[in-house]
Coordinates of C-alpha atoms in Angstrom, one line a residue:
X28 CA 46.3 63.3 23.8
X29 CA 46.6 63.8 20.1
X30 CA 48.9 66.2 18.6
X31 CA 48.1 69.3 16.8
X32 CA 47.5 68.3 12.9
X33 CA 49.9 70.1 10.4
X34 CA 49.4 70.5 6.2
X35 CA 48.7 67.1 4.8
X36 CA 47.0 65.7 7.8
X37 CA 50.1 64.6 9.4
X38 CA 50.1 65.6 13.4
X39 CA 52.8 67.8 14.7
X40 CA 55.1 65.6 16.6
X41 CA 56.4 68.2 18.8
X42 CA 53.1 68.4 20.1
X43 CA 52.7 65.1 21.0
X44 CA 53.4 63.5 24.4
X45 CA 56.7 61.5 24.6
X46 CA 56.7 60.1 28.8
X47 CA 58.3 57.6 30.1
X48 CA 55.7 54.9 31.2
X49 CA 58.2 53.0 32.9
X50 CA 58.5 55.6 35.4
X51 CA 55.4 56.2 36.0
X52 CA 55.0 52.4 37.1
X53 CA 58.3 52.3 39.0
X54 CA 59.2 49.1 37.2
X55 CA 62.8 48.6 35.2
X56 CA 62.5 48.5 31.4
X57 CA 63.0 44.9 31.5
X58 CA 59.9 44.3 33.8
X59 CA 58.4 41.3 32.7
X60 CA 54.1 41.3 32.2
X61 CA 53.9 39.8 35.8
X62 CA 56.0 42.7 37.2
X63 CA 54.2 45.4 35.3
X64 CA 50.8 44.1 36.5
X65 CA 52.2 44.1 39.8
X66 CA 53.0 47.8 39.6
X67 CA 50.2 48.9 37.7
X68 CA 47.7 47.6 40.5
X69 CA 49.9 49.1 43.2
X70 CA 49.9 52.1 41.7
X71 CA 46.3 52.3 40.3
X72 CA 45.0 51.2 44.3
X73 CA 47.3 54.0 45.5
X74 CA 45.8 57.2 43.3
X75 CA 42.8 56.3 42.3
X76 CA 40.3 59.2 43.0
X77 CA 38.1 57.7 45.1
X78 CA 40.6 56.8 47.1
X79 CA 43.0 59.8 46.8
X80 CA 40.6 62.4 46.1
X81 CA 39.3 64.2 42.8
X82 CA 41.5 66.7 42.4
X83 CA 42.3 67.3 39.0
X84 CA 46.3 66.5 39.6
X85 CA 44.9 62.8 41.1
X86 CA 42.7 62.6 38.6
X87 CA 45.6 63.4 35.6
X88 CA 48.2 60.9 37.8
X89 CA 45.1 57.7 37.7
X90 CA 45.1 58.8 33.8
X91 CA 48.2 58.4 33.1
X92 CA 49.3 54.8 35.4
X93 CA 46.3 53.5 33.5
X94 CA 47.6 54.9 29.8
X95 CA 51.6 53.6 30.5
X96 CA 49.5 50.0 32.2
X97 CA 48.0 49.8 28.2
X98 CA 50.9 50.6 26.1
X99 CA 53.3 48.4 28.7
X100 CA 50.9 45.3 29.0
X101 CA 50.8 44.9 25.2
X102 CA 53.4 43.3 23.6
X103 CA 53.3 44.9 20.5
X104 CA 53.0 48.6 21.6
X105 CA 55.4 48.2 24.1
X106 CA 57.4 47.3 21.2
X107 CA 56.5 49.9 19.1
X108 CA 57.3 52.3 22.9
X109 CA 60.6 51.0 23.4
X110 CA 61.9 51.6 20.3
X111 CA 60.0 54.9 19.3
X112 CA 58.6 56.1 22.3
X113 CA 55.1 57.3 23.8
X114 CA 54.7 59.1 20.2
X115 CA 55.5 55.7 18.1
X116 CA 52.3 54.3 19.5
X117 CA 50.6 58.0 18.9
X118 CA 51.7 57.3 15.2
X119 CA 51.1 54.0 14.9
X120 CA 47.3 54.2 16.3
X121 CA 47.0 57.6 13.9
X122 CA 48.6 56.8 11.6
X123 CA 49.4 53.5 10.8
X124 CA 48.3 52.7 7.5
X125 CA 50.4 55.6 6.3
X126 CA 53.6 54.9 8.0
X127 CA 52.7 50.6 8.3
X128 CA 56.9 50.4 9.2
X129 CA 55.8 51.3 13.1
X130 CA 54.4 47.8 13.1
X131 CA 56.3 45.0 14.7
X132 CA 54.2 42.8 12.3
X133 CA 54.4 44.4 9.5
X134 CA 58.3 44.6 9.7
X135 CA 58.2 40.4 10.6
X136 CA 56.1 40.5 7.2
X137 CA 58.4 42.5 5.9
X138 CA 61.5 40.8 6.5
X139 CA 60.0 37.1 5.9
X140 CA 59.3 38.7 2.7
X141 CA 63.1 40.0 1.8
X142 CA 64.3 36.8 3.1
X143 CA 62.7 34.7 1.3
X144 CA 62.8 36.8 -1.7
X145 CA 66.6 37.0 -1.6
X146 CA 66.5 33.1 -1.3
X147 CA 64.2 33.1 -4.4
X148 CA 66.5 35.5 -6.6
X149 CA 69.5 33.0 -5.1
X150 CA 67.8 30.0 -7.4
X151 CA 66.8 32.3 -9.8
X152 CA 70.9 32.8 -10.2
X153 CA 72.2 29.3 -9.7
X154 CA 69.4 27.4 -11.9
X155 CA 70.8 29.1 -15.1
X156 CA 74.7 28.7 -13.8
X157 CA 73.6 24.7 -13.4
X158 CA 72.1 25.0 -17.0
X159 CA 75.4 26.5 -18.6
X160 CA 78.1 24.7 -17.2
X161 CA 75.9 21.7 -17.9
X162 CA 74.5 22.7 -21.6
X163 CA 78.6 23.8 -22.4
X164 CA 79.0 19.9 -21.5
X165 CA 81.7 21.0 -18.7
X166 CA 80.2 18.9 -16.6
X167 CA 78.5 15.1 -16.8
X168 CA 75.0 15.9 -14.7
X169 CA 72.0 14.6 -15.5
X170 CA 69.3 16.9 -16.3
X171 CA 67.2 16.2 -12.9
X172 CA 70.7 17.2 -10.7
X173 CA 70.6 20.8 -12.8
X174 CA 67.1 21.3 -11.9
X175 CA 67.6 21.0 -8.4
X176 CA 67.4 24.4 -8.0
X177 CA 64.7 24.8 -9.8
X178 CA 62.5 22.6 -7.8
X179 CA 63.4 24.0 -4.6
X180 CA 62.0 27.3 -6.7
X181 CA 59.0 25.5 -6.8
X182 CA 58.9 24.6 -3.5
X183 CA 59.0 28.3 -2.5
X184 CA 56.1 29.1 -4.6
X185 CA 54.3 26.2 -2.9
X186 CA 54.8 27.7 0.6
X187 CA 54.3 31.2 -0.7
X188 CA 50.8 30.1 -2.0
X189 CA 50.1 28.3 1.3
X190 CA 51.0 31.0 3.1
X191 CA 48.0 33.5 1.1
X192 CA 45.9 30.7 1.3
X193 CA 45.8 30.7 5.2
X194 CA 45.1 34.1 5.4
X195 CA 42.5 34.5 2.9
X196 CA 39.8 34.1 5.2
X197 CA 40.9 36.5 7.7
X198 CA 42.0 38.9 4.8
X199 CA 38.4 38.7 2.9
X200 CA 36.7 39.2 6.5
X201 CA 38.6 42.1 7.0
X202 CA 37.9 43.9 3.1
X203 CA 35.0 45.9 3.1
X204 CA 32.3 45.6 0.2
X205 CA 33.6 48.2 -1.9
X206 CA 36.4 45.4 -2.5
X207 CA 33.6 43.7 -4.7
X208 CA 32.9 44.4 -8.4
X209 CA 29.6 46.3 -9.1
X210 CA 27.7 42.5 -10.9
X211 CA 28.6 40.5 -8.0
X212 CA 27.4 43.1 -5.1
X213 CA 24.0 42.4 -4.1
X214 CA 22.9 45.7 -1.7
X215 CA 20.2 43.0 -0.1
X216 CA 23.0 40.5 1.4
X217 CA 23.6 40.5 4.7
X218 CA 27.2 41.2 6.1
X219 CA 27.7 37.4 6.7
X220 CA 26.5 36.8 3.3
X221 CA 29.5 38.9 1.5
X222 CA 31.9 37.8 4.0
X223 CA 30.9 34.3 2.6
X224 CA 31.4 35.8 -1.2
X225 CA 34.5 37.6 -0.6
X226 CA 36.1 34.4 1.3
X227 CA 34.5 32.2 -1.7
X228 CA 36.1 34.5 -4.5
X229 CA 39.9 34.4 -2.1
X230 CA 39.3 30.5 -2.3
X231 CA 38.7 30.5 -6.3
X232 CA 42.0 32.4 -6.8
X233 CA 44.3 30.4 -4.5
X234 CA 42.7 27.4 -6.3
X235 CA 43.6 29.1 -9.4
X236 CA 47.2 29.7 -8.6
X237 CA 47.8 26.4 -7.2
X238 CA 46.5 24.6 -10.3
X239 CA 48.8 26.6 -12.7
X240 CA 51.2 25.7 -10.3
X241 CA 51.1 22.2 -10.7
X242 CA 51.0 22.2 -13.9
X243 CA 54.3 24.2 -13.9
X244 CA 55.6 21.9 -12.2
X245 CA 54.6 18.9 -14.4
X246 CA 56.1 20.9 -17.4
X247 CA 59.3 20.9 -15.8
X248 CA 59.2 17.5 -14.6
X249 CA 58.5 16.3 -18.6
X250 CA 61.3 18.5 -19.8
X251 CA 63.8 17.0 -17.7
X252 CA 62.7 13.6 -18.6
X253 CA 62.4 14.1 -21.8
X254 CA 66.5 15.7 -22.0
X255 CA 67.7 12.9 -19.8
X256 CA 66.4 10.6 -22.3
X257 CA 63.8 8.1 -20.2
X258 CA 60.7 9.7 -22.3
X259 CA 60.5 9.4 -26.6
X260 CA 57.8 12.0 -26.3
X261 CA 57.6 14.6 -28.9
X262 CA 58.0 18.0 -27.7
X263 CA 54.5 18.8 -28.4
X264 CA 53.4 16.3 -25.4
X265 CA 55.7 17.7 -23.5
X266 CA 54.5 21.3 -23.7
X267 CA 51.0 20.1 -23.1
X268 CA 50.9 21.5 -19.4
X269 CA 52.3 24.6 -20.7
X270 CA 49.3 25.5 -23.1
X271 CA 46.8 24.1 -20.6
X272 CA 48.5 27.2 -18.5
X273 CA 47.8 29.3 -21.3
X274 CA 44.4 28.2 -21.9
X275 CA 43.2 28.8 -18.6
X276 CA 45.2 32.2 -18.7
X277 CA 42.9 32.8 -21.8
X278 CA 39.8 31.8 -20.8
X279 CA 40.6 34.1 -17.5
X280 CA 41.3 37.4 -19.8
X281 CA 38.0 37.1 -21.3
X282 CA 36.2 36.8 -18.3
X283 CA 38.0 39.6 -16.9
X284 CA 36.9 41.8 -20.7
X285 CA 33.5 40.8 -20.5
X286 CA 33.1 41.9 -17.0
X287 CA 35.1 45.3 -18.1
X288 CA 32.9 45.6 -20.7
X289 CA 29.7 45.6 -18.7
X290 CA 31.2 47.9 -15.9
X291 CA 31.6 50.5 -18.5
X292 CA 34.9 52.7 -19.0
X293 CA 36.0 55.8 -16.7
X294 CA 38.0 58.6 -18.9
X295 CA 40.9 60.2 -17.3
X296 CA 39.7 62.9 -14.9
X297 CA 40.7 66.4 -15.6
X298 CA 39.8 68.3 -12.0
X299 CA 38.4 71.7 -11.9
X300 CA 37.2 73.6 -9.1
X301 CA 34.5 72.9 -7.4
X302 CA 33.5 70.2 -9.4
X303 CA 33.1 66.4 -7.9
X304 CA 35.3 63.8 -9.5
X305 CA 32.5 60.8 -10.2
X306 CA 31.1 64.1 -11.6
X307 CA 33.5 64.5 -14.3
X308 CA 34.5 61.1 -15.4
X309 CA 31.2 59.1 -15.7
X310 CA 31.2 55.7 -16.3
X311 CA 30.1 55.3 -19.7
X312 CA 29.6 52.4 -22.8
X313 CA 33.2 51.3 -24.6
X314 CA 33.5 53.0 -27.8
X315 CA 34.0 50.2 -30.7
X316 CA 37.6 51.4 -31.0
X317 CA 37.8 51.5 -27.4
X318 CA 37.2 47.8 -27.0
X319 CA 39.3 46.7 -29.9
X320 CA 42.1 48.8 -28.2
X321 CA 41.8 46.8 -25.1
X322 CA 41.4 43.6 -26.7
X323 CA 44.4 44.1 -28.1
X324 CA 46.3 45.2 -25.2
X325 CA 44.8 42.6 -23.4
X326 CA 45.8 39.4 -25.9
X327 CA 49.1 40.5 -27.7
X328 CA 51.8 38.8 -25.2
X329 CA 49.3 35.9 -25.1
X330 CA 49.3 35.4 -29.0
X331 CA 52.9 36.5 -29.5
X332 CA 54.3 34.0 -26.7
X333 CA 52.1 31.1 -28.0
X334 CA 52.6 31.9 -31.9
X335 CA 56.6 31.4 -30.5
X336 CA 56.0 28.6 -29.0
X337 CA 54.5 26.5 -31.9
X338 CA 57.1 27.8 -33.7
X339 CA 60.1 27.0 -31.4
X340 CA 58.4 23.3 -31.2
X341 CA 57.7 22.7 -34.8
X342 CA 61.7 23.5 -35.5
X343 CA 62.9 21.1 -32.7
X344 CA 60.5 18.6 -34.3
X345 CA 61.8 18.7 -37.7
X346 CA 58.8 20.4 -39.2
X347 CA 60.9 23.5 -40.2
X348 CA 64.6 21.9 -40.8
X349 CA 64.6 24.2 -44.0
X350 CA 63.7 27.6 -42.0
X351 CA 66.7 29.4 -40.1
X352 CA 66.5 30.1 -36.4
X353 CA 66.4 33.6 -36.6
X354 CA 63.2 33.2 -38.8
X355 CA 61.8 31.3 -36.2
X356 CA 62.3 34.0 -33.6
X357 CA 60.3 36.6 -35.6
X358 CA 57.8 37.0 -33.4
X359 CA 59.9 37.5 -30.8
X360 CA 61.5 40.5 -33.1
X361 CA 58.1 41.5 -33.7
X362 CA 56.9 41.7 -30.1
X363 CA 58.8 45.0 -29.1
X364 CA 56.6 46.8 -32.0
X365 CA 53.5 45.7 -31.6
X366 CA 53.7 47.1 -27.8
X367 CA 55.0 50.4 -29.0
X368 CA 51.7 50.4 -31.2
X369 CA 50.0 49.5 -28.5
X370 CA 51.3 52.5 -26.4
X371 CA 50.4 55.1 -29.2
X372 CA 46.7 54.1 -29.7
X373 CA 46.2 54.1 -26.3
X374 CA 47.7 57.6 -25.8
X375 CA 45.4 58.8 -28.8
X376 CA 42.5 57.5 -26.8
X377 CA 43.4 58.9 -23.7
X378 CA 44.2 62.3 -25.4
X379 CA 41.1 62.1 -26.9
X380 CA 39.4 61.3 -23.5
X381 CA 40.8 64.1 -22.2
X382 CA 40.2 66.9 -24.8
X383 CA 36.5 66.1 -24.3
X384 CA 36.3 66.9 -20.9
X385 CA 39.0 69.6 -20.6
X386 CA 37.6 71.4 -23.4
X387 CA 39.7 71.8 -26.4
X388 CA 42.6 72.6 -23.6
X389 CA 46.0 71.6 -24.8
X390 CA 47.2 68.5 -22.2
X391 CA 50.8 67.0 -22.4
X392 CA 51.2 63.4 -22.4
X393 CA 55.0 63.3 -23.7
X394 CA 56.3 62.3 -20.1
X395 CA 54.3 59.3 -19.6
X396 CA 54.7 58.1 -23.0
X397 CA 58.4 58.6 -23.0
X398 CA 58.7 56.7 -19.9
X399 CA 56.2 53.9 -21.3
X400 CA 58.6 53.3 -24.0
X401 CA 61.9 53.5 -22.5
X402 CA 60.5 50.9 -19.7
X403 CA 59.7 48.7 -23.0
X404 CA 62.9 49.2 -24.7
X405 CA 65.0 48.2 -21.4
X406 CA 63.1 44.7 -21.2
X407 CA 63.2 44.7 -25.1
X408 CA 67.2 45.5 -24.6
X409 CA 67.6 42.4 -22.2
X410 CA 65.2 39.8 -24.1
X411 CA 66.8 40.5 -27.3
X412 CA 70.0 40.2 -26.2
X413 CA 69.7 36.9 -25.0
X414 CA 67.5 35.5 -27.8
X415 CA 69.6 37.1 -30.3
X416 CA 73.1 35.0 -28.8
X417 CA 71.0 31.6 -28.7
X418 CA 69.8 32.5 -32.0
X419 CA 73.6 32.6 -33.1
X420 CA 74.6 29.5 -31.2
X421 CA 72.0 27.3 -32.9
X422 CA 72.1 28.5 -36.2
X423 CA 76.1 28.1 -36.5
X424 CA 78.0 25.0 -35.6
X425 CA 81.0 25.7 -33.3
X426 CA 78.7 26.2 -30.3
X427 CA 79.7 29.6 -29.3
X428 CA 79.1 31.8 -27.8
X429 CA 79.1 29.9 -24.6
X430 CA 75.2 29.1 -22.4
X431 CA 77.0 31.2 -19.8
X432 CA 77.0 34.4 -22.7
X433 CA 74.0 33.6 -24.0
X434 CA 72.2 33.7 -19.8
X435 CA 74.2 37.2 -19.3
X436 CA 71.0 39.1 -19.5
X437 CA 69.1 36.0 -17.2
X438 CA 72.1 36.8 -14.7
X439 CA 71.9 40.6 -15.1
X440 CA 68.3 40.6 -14.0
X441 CA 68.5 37.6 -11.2
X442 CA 71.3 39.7 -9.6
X443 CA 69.3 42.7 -9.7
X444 CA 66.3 41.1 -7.9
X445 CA 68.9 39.9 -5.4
X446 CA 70.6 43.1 -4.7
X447 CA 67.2 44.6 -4.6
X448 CA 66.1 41.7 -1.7
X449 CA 68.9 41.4 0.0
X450 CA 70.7 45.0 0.6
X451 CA 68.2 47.9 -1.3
X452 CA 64.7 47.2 -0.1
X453 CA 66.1 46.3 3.6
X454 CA 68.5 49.3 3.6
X455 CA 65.6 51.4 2.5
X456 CA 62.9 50.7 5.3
X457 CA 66.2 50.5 7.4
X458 CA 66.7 54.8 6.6
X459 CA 62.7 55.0 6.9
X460 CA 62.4 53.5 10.8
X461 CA 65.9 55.8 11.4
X462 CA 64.5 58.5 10.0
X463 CA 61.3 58.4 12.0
X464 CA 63.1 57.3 15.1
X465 CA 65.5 60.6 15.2
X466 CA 61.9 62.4 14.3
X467 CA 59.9 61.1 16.9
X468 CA 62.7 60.3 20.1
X469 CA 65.1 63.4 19.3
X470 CA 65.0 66.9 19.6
X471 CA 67.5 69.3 18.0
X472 CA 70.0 70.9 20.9
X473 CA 68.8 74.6 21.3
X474 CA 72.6 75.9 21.1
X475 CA 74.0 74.5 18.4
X476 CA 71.2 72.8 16.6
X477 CA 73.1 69.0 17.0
X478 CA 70.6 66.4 17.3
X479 CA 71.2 64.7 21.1
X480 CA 72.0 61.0 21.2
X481 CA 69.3 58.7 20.8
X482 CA 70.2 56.1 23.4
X483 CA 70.6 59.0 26.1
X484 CA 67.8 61.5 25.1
X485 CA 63.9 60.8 26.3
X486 CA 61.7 63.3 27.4
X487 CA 60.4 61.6 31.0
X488 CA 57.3 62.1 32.9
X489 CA 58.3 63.8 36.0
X490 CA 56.4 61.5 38.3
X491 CA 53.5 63.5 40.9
X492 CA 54.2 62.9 44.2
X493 CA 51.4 61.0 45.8
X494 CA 48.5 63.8 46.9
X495 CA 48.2 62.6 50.1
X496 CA 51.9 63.5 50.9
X497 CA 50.9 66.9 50.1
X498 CA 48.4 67.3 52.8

């Protein structure tokens, strides 16, 4: 029995049924499946119409055993029931792609993914605390010791990348077609044919991450041999991994242009009444500027990060013993700019975009931009910081100010992510289930409008008596 639907498509929950399924089985709420099967079949054998007559009251009683028999006999909705009630499962069959936190397995998703995200932030924080004591020569480590945690950082990515390789399959099964790009989707393939693409294309990108992976972690592994001393490779070698990373990276970004470029480019929409969307932003050719604009958007970390790189390298080497480190940073000073460039063309295109379609109409973009920028000068804030203190520890000669000041804005961020894993996010969909759970199980007190204790307060099922007690 579905509820009555109120504005935005959400049902009215005081609508919706809310029974207690346990009574209407006669079996405690720590009935085991055996028990409930038990009681179901008594019960079913007992009122079943043919039996007991097809009165609509028999008929409503058979109904409703057989409704508490499928919420009870499955694990997960009698889950969901206990904890939320008969309208939890209402909700969660409705609606659960809107409100996925009525889930039991969404919530174990959920909090594998806090936990292991708090023990990720965790390494994030001790790897850089290792580095400082041990790069401020307070303690006598070897370079492989430091990097424990680093390693064991690795070792989470590993498992995290298994664990999205093993349910590729089943998630590529599950996508529908529209999940493919337009060149790829052939409209004379059978269904086993794209399940065959789609699980094909989730194999090439797991195979993709693990391979930048591994080289990750042979970059690390030559770094640490290298500062512990048992390698006399230049530090050009030793980056090698890191550049192969890049070049795939590359080679990646302008397979993902070229296939941009062929699907064409969607203005903004501007709605009107009455007027369909695909209707008012057409797919159409990229303008010259257009693709430039995105080309640039799409390379300038890439060329920025590797241009620092060479340069970083080339001044441990001794290529650059005249240049000072803060000339070596430049385009790391540089970066910051270019983005805000970056951000101004592509408001000038959208505007422009936008004007076309909304004819001549005057349309404010101030807020996004604004917010754009300021999100660019807070990680501009924290990556300047911290290359501007190592950039005064190398260039003078006292060594100060300490590794420890110089990773402030590497702890700053770490312990961020950490309070954001371990106590906001949790705390969060903790409120959420709460909130729903006082919605869905509690009813305000008529009198004085105070909401009735949760662990005391169901609405129950008043049980029919059997028909033929009636007669």
């Amino acid at each position: 029995m579905a509820g009555q639907q109120q504005a935005g498509g959400f049902p009215d929950l005081a609508s919706l049924p809310n029974r207690d399924f346990y009574g209407v089985l006669d079996v405690a709420r720590d009935a085991d499946a055996e028990a409930i099967r038990k009681a179901y079949r008594r019960k079913a054998l007992r009122c079943h119409p043919d039996k007991a007559g097809q009165d609509p009251a028999t008929v409503e009683l058979f109904q409703l055993v057989q409704r508490a028999y499928d919420v009870l006999s499955d694990p997960k909705k009698r889950q969901v029931y206990d904890k939320y009630g008969e309208r939890g499962v209402l909700m969660m069959d409705q609606m659960g792609n809107v409100l996925p936190f009525i889930d039991p397995d969404f919530l174990l998703a959920m909090n594998t993914f806090f936990t292991v995200g708090s023990l990720v932030a965790a390494l994030l924080i001790v790897f850089p605390a290792f580095v400082s004591v041990r790069a401020d020569r307070k303690v006598t480590w070897n370079w492989g010791v430091v990097s424990i945690p680093l390693f064991l950082f690795d070792a989470c990515l590993l498992l995290g990348l298994w664990m999205i390789r093993s349910q590729g399959d089943k998630a590529a099964d599950a996508n529908g077609q529209e999940d493919l790009d337009d060149d790829e989707y052939d409209r004379g393939e059978t269904e086993q044919q794209r399940k065959d693409r789609r699980r094909r294309k989730s194999r090439r990108a797991s195979g993709d991450a693990f391979v930048r992976w591994l080289l990750f972690l042979l970059f690390q592994i030559f770094v640490v041999l290298h500062l512990d001393g048992s390698i006399d490779w230049s530090w050009g070698v030793v980056f090698i991994p890191w550049f192969v990373i890049e070049v795939i990276s590359f080679i990646g970004k302008i397979g993902l242009i070229a296939k941009t470029f062929r699907r064409g480019h969607s203005p903004p929409l501007v709605f009107e009444p009455g007027q369909d969307a695909e209707a008012q932003a057409p797919m159409r050719p990229f303008s010259g500027a257009e693709k430039a604009l995105f080309v640039y958007d799409t390379f300038l970390t890439t060329v920025v990060r590797l241009a620092q790189l060479a340069l970083v390298i080339a001044k441990i080497n001794g290529s650059l013993d005249g240049v000072a480190w803060g000339i070596v940073f430049l385009p790391t000073w540089l970066w910051s700019g270019f983005k805000i460039v970056g951000i101004f063309l592509d408001r000038w295109m959208i505007l422009r975009d936008v004007r076309r379609q909304a004819h001549g109409q005057k349309v404010d973009m101030g807020p996004l931009v604004v917010f754009r920028i300021v999100s660019l000068l807070v990680v501009s804030f924290f990556l300047y910081l911290g290359a501007g203190l190592l950039v005064r520890r190398l260039d003078g000669d006292s060594g100060k100010p300490s590794a420890a000041v110089i990773l402030i804005p590497v702890f700053i961020v770490c312990g961020m992510l950490f309070c954001c894993f371990c106590c906001c996010l949790p705390c969060l969909l903790c409120c959420m289930q709460k909130g729903l759970e006082a919605e869905l199980s509690a009813e305000e007190d008529a009198a004085g409008g105070a909401p009735v204790n949760l662990q005391e307060r169901r609405i129950t099922y008043q049980a029919i008596d059997d028909p033929r007690s009636r007669r």
